[in-house]
Amino acid sequence: MNKEFSANRTNGMGTSIFATMSKLAFEHKAVNLGQGFPDFDGPQWLMDEAYKCMKEGKNQYAPTQGILSLRKAISEIQQKYYGMEWNPESDITITAGATEALYSTFQALINEGDEVIMFEPFYDSYQADVILAGGIPRYVTLQKPDFHFDYNELEQTITDKTKIIVINTPHNPTGKVYTFDELNFIAKLTIKHNLLVVSDEVYEFLTFDNAKHIPIASIPGMRDRTITISSAGKTFSMTGWKIGWAIASNKITEAIRKVHQWTTFAVNTPGQHAIAYSFTKLDEYLPNFRKEYLDRRDLLLSELKTTSFNAHKPLGSYFMMVDIPESSMLNDEEIAVELVKNYKIATIPPSVFYGKSNEGRTMLRLCFAKSNETLIEGAENLRKFK
Ligand code: PMP
Ligand code: GLN
């Protein structure tokens, strides 16, 4: 075939690193601390509820914006946990995971040539979505070891073409939780330059130690400038259910819903009902959920102490970054392949999450949403690498 059928916008778009590493993990029978998903199920009562909903006949298309009871539940959570008032009728849209919320949001907001600032390492779909929408990604680096950013660098990255700043807190892949000062600085710039913020908060309930999750939309002046995105997949350890949402003021929501209706139209019905129910149990569910993830984080941190991979302690999410031992003379991609093939441990090489700095070459990402046995076995395999 000499005719090029694929659209230009797909050029240069490779397979996601998560799919690539999970495939390698499978082929080499390696312990998978790479792709971010729990290797255990979420609560049994949630599965029972989904089954009950199916048996009750909740199986046909849901309304395009999502079932009202789930939108109401999300609005109540926003009120209760963050003091935010959102109208479930006009401000909340249920999507096929946070992934679709992000895609629909960027499609809804970006015109050709608009610039979008993202902090690197970034969650990979931001860059892809911005490019697919005709926008131009610009980068600000979260710098090791604490993944802070330089306020001047952010300010100087803003041009008259900038439209959106993307943040993700708690942060994948570093485990950073943005502080009030950082969010306040971003908010001030957003208001000063008349921008929007897309805030990915899928790990909103996974913070550790004294870290506190603050939605940037709750900072004065930011409510109508923020699109808040989250997902039930992380909170209920059911990443395959793909139920997410976008929260934004009415006008922005209207634009997001226009894209959403032509992307998925509606999201799976029994899953939405089951998640609406699960939110009624959130208060009793969260303490144990957080404690279990804290224990997993601490187990992996302590196991890593006897390896040559120095860990950066995460304050949120279920990921941590580790430094590649300098003596290996390998970059992240080289060592990730070496580890999965010869040491039976899959990780994520993070350099694909950077658009500007080379810092990603010096680290690997590990996921600790895994059973104790998997974490111990994974660390055992890493320990063999000298
Ligand atoms: N944003 C971040 C930061 C994520 O880590 C993920 C999934 N790991 C997503 C978005 C996508 O969420 P979902 O699976 O609900 O589409
Ligand atoms: N977000 C998950 C991660 O960070 C992966 C999701 C995916 O594979 N698309 O590993």
XYZ file of C-alpha atoms and ligand atoms in Angstrom:
412
model
C 0.000 0.000 0.000
C 1.607 3.269 -1.000
C -1.209 5.501 0.228
C -0.839 6.859 3.766
C -4.187 6.341 5.457
C -3.468 7.389 9.010
C -4.154 11.008 9.933
C -1.113 13.234 10.461
C -2.174 13.906 14.031
C -1.380 10.280 14.909
C 2.194 10.577 13.673
C 4.802 10.155 16.351
C 2.279 8.653 18.759
C 3.671 5.367 20.066
C 2.231 2.632 22.279
C 1.804 3.714 25.901
C 4.678 2.767 28.176
C 2.197 1.064 30.541
C 1.010 -1.366 27.867
C 4.584 -1.923 26.678
C 5.918 -2.791 30.136
C 2.940 -4.978 31.093
C 3.429 -6.953 27.864
C 7.122 -7.423 28.668
C 6.247 -8.412 32.250
C 3.888 -11.059 30.904
C 6.361 -12.369 28.326
C 9.185 -12.658 30.855
C 7.004 -13.823 33.752
C 8.252 -10.872 35.761
C 6.803 -9.378 38.939
C 4.864 -6.347 37.724
C 5.552 -3.160 39.706
C 5.131 -1.215 36.450
C 1.620 -0.387 35.240
C -0.509 1.239 37.918
C -3.255 -1.142 38.912
C -3.904 -3.153 42.084
C -3.176 -6.876 41.845
C -6.153 -7.466 44.143
C -9.876 -6.745 43.885
C -11.735 -3.846 45.437
C -14.389 -4.551 48.101
C -16.625 -7.585 47.708
C -19.717 -5.543 48.650
C -19.083 -3.287 45.656
C -18.969 -6.230 43.269
C -22.163 -7.574 44.888
C -23.818 -4.193 44.385
C -22.875 -4.084 40.686
C -24.294 -7.577 40.209
C -27.468 -6.588 42.075
C -27.860 -3.543 39.805
C -27.546 -5.761 36.726
C -30.135 -8.187 38.065
C -32.463 -5.256 38.794
C -32.344 -4.371 35.106
C -30.062 -1.334 35.261
C -28.507 -2.382 31.980
C -29.553 0.061 29.255
C -27.982 3.386 28.284
C -27.521 5.885 31.060
C -28.178 9.591 30.368
C -25.210 11.080 28.510
C -24.195 13.298 31.454
C -24.314 10.288 33.842
C -26.958 9.025 36.248
C -28.244 11.729 38.572
C -27.648 9.765 41.796
C -23.929 9.467 41.001
C -23.646 13.143 40.086
C -25.416 14.003 43.340
C -23.067 11.737 45.306
C -20.032 13.474 43.767
C -21.475 16.877 44.527
C -22.057 15.832 48.168
C -18.479 14.563 48.485
C -17.145 17.838 47.103
C -19.245 19.683 49.664
C -18.365 17.479 52.601
C -14.627 17.020 52.014
C -13.700 20.322 50.352
C -16.545 22.756 51.083
C -17.251 23.157 47.348
C -20.754 23.732 45.949
C -21.429 22.108 42.570
C -24.771 21.675 40.879
C -25.142 18.022 39.851
C -27.442 19.037 36.979
C -25.129 21.515 35.322
C -21.572 21.082 36.637
C -20.743 17.353 36.745
C -20.275 14.911 33.858
C -19.637 11.174 34.220
C -17.048 9.843 31.770
C -15.349 6.575 30.844
C -12.622 6.953 33.447
C -10.516 10.034 34.053
C -8.891 9.265 30.703
C -12.040 10.201 28.807
C -12.687 13.189 31.076
C -9.223 14.485 30.174
C -9.682 13.821 26.464
C -13.123 15.452 26.325
C -11.911 18.427 28.359
C -8.913 19.150 26.139
C -10.994 18.681 22.981
C -13.594 21.034 24.407
C -11.156 23.810 25.312
C -8.213 23.864 22.933
C -8.015 25.747 19.644
C -5.220 25.170 17.119
C -2.010 26.688 18.480
C -3.159 27.173 22.079
C -0.388 26.453 24.550
C -0.902 24.166 27.518
C 1.587 24.094 30.395
C 2.122 20.796 32.180
C 4.481 19.839 34.970
C 6.898 17.084 34.023
C 6.973 14.200 34.715
C 3.384 14.333 33.443
C 0.756 11.632 33.170
C 1.231 10.610 29.549
C -2.283 11.218 28.281
C -2.061 15.008 28.881
C 0.589 15.427 26.218
C -1.188 13.126 23.744
C -4.574 14.804 24.330
C -3.163 18.299 23.874
C -1.467 17.327 20.605
C -4.606 15.527 19.341
C -6.587 18.693 20.032
C -4.118 20.841 18.033
C -2.533 22.436 21.088
C 1.132 22.879 21.958
C 2.472 21.365 25.212
C 4.921 23.437 27.257
C 6.770 22.019 30.232
C 7.812 23.009 33.740
C 10.043 20.523 35.557
C 9.365 19.067 38.994
C 12.894 18.807 40.291
C 14.454 16.029 42.350
C 14.673 15.179 45.191
C 11.404 16.701 46.483
C 9.864 17.418 43.072
C 9.363 21.120 43.739
C 9.064 23.528 40.813
C 10.743 26.829 40.212
C 8.114 29.579 40.452
C 10.044 31.725 37.954
C 10.191 28.906 35.450
C 6.405 28.595 35.581
C 5.864 32.325 35.229
C 8.273 32.547 32.321
C 6.632 29.650 30.480
C 3.391 31.632 30.213
C 3.000 33.419 26.867
C 0.111 35.221 25.222
C -0.852 31.874 23.659
C -1.124 30.027 26.984
C -4.638 28.841 27.750
C -4.379 26.058 30.335
C -2.124 24.889 33.156
C -2.472 21.177 33.967
C -1.785 19.936 37.456
C -2.023 16.501 39.020
C -2.174 16.191 42.771
C -1.491 13.742 44.395
C 0.975 13.194 41.603
C 1.650 10.241 39.345
C 4.529 9.271 39.040
C 6.372 11.073 41.884
C 3.903 10.842 44.794
C 4.168 14.610 45.303
C 1.211 16.343 46.955
C 1.085 20.003 45.940
C 1.233 22.346 48.923
C -1.134 25.241 49.524
C 1.674 27.689 48.665
C 2.319 26.028 45.325
C -1.366 25.866 44.454
C -1.869 29.447 45.547
C 0.990 30.596 43.320
C -0.466 28.692 40.343
C -3.896 30.160 41.137
C -2.547 33.727 41.230
C -0.872 33.315 37.837
C -3.988 31.693 36.408
C -6.120 34.635 37.460
C -3.541 37.270 36.457
C -3.159 35.834 32.934
C -6.806 34.834 32.494
C -6.087 31.092 32.149
C -7.790 27.823 33.079
C -6.504 24.946 35.214
C -7.182 21.283 34.492
C -6.661 19.531 37.820
C -6.319 15.751 37.762
C -7.180 14.526 41.268
C -7.663 10.787 40.707
C -5.594 9.998 43.836
C -7.488 12.547 45.976
C -8.050 10.050 48.829
C -4.553 8.584 48.798
C -2.406 10.894 50.917
C 0.021 9.811 53.620
C 1.671 11.189 56.752
C 0.634 14.815 57.200
C -0.002 15.585 53.542
C -3.407 17.051 52.795
C -5.096 17.045 49.412
C -6.240 20.535 48.425
C -8.357 20.940 45.286
C -7.129 24.048 43.466
C -10.781 24.864 42.634
C -11.262 25.646 46.344
C -8.793 28.556 46.247
C -10.631 31.900 45.988
C -11.123 32.966 42.371
C -10.435 29.490 40.969
C -13.838 27.810 41.037
C -14.885 28.970 37.591
C -11.406 28.591 36.119
C -10.852 24.949 37.108
C -11.872 21.684 35.544
C -11.485 19.037 38.270
C -11.101 15.473 37.082
C -11.270 12.321 39.159
C -12.111 8.647 38.946
C -13.545 5.857 41.090
C -10.964 3.384 39.785
C -8.265 4.348 42.291
C -10.465 4.987 45.331
C -12.199 1.619 45.092
C -9.283 -0.354 43.604
C -11.318 -1.185 40.489
C -9.309 0.432 37.688
C -11.071 -1.662 35.045
C -14.488 -0.203 35.824
C -13.524 3.071 34.168
C -15.931 5.447 35.875
C -14.604 8.970 36.042
C -15.924 12.525 36.014
C -15.235 16.130 35.175
C -16.443 18.957 37.404
C -16.568 22.499 36.038
C -18.753 25.569 35.971
C -21.818 25.400 33.768
C -20.402 26.992 30.570
C -17.292 24.803 30.531
C -19.365 21.729 31.376
C -21.586 22.449 28.365
C -18.539 22.336 26.088
C -17.182 19.151 27.729
C -20.564 17.433 27.369
C -20.641 18.264 23.645
C -17.429 16.274 23.131
C -18.386 13.565 25.605
C -21.645 12.810 23.785
C -19.737 12.085 20.573
C -16.945 10.187 22.303
C -18.753 7.614 24.455
C -22.265 9.131 24.684
C -22.789 7.376 28.039
C -20.852 5.274 30.524
C -21.693 1.750 31.697
C -24.899 1.844 33.711
C -24.594 -0.818 36.460
C -21.095 0.436 37.291
C -22.412 3.983 37.769
C -25.157 2.755 40.096
C -22.709 0.659 42.093
C -20.264 3.559 42.480
C -23.111 5.894 43.532
C -23.871 3.359 46.267
C -20.199 3.021 47.234
C -19.983 6.758 47.868
C -22.624 6.416 50.591
C -20.082 4.220 52.386
C -17.040 6.418 51.745
C -16.593 7.603 55.345
C -16.427 4.104 56.769
C -14.390 2.786 53.820
C -11.600 5.369 53.646
C -9.666 4.869 56.923
C -8.885 1.227 56.231
C -8.223 1.879 52.534
C -5.665 4.553 53.378
C -4.058 2.485 56.116
C -3.614 -0.468 53.751
C -1.919 1.715 51.142
C 0.248 3.371 53.783
C 1.387 -0.077 54.921
C 2.185 -1.042 51.324
C 4.167 2.150 50.818
C 6.133 1.586 54.019
C 6.760 -2.061 53.210
C 8.200 -1.191 49.807
C 10.261 1.686 51.253
C 11.741 -0.592 53.870
C 12.426 -3.406 51.377
C 14.139 -0.951 49.026
C 16.621 0.072 51.730
C 18.580 -3.122 51.101
C 18.688 -2.643 47.323
C 20.864 -0.251 45.334
C 17.759 1.769 44.339
C 17.318 4.856 46.485
C 13.613 5.723 46.904
C 11.972 9.165 46.967
C 9.310 8.816 49.662
C 5.866 9.588 48.210
C 3.255 11.563 50.172
C 0.396 10.530 47.917
C -0.761 8.268 45.028
C 0.425 4.660 44.776
C 3.688 5.300 42.998
C 7.249 6.054 44.016
C 10.337 7.066 42.114
C 13.676 5.392 42.739
C 17.110 6.500 41.559
C 18.969 4.233 39.191
C 22.359 3.348 40.736
C 24.914 5.520 38.937
C 27.359 2.633 38.831
C 25.038 0.787 36.427
C 25.823 3.344 33.677
C 22.352 2.599 32.273
C 19.557 5.019 31.470
C 15.945 4.368 32.507
C 14.897 2.555 29.347
C 18.005 0.393 29.245
C 17.760 -0.624 32.877
C 13.982 -1.236 32.660
C 14.570 -3.730 29.823
C 17.497 -5.334 31.664
C 15.432 -5.665 34.856
C 12.379 -7.179 33.227
C 14.349 -9.639 31.120
C 17.103 -10.754 33.456
C 15.844 -9.908 36.953
C 12.116 -10.616 36.446
C 10.931 -7.258 37.699
C 8.888 -4.824 35.602
C 9.107 -1.085 36.338
C 8.216 2.047 34.358
C 11.033 4.077 32.766
C 9.766 7.631 33.270
C 11.679 9.550 30.584
C 8.565 9.356 28.358
C 6.844 11.570 30.943
C 9.298 14.414 30.282
C 9.301 16.860 27.370
C 12.223 19.042 28.427
C 14.521 17.792 31.163
C 16.661 14.642 31.180
C 15.953 13.892 34.849
C 13.687 11.012 33.853
C 16.725 9.147 32.563
C 17.994 8.779 36.138
C 14.921 7.179 37.751
C 12.385 4.361 37.581
C 8.773 4.380 38.738
C 7.469 1.605 40.987
C 3.806 0.946 41.783
C 2.914 -0.243 45.281
C -0.772 -1.014 44.678
C 0.247 -4.635 45.071
C -0.098 -7.415 47.633
C 2.634 -7.789 50.254
C 3.884 -10.946 48.533
C 4.232 -9.123 45.198
C 6.052 -6.191 46.822
C 8.455 -8.472 48.699
C 9.136 -10.588 45.626
C 9.618 -7.488 43.486
C 12.118 -6.015 45.948
C 13.873 -9.382 46.177
C 14.415 -9.323 42.410
C 15.625 -5.722 42.509
C 18.058 -6.642 45.289
C 19.861 -9.004 42.909
C 20.768 -6.065 40.676
C 24.092 -4.668 41.892
N -4.703 10.440 35.673
C -3.744 9.853 36.374
C -2.748 10.702 37.078
C -3.671 8.457 36.449
O -2.697 7.888 37.150
C -4.633 7.683 35.765
C -4.622 6.183 35.781
N -3.587 5.563 36.329
C -5.615 8.338 35.048
C -5.631 9.721 35.011
C -6.646 7.591 34.282
O -7.703 7.193 35.096
P -8.816 6.181 34.602
O -8.264 4.816 34.722
O -9.968 6.454 35.486
O -9.122 6.504 33.174
N -2.486 5.221 34.955
C -1.886 3.931 35.060
C -0.414 4.121 35.408
O 0.005 5.199 35.669
C -1.989 3.202 33.766
C -3.208 3.443 32.995
C -3.060 2.942 31.603
O -2.405 1.936 31.354
N -3.613 3.665 30.705
O 0.307 3.184 35.408
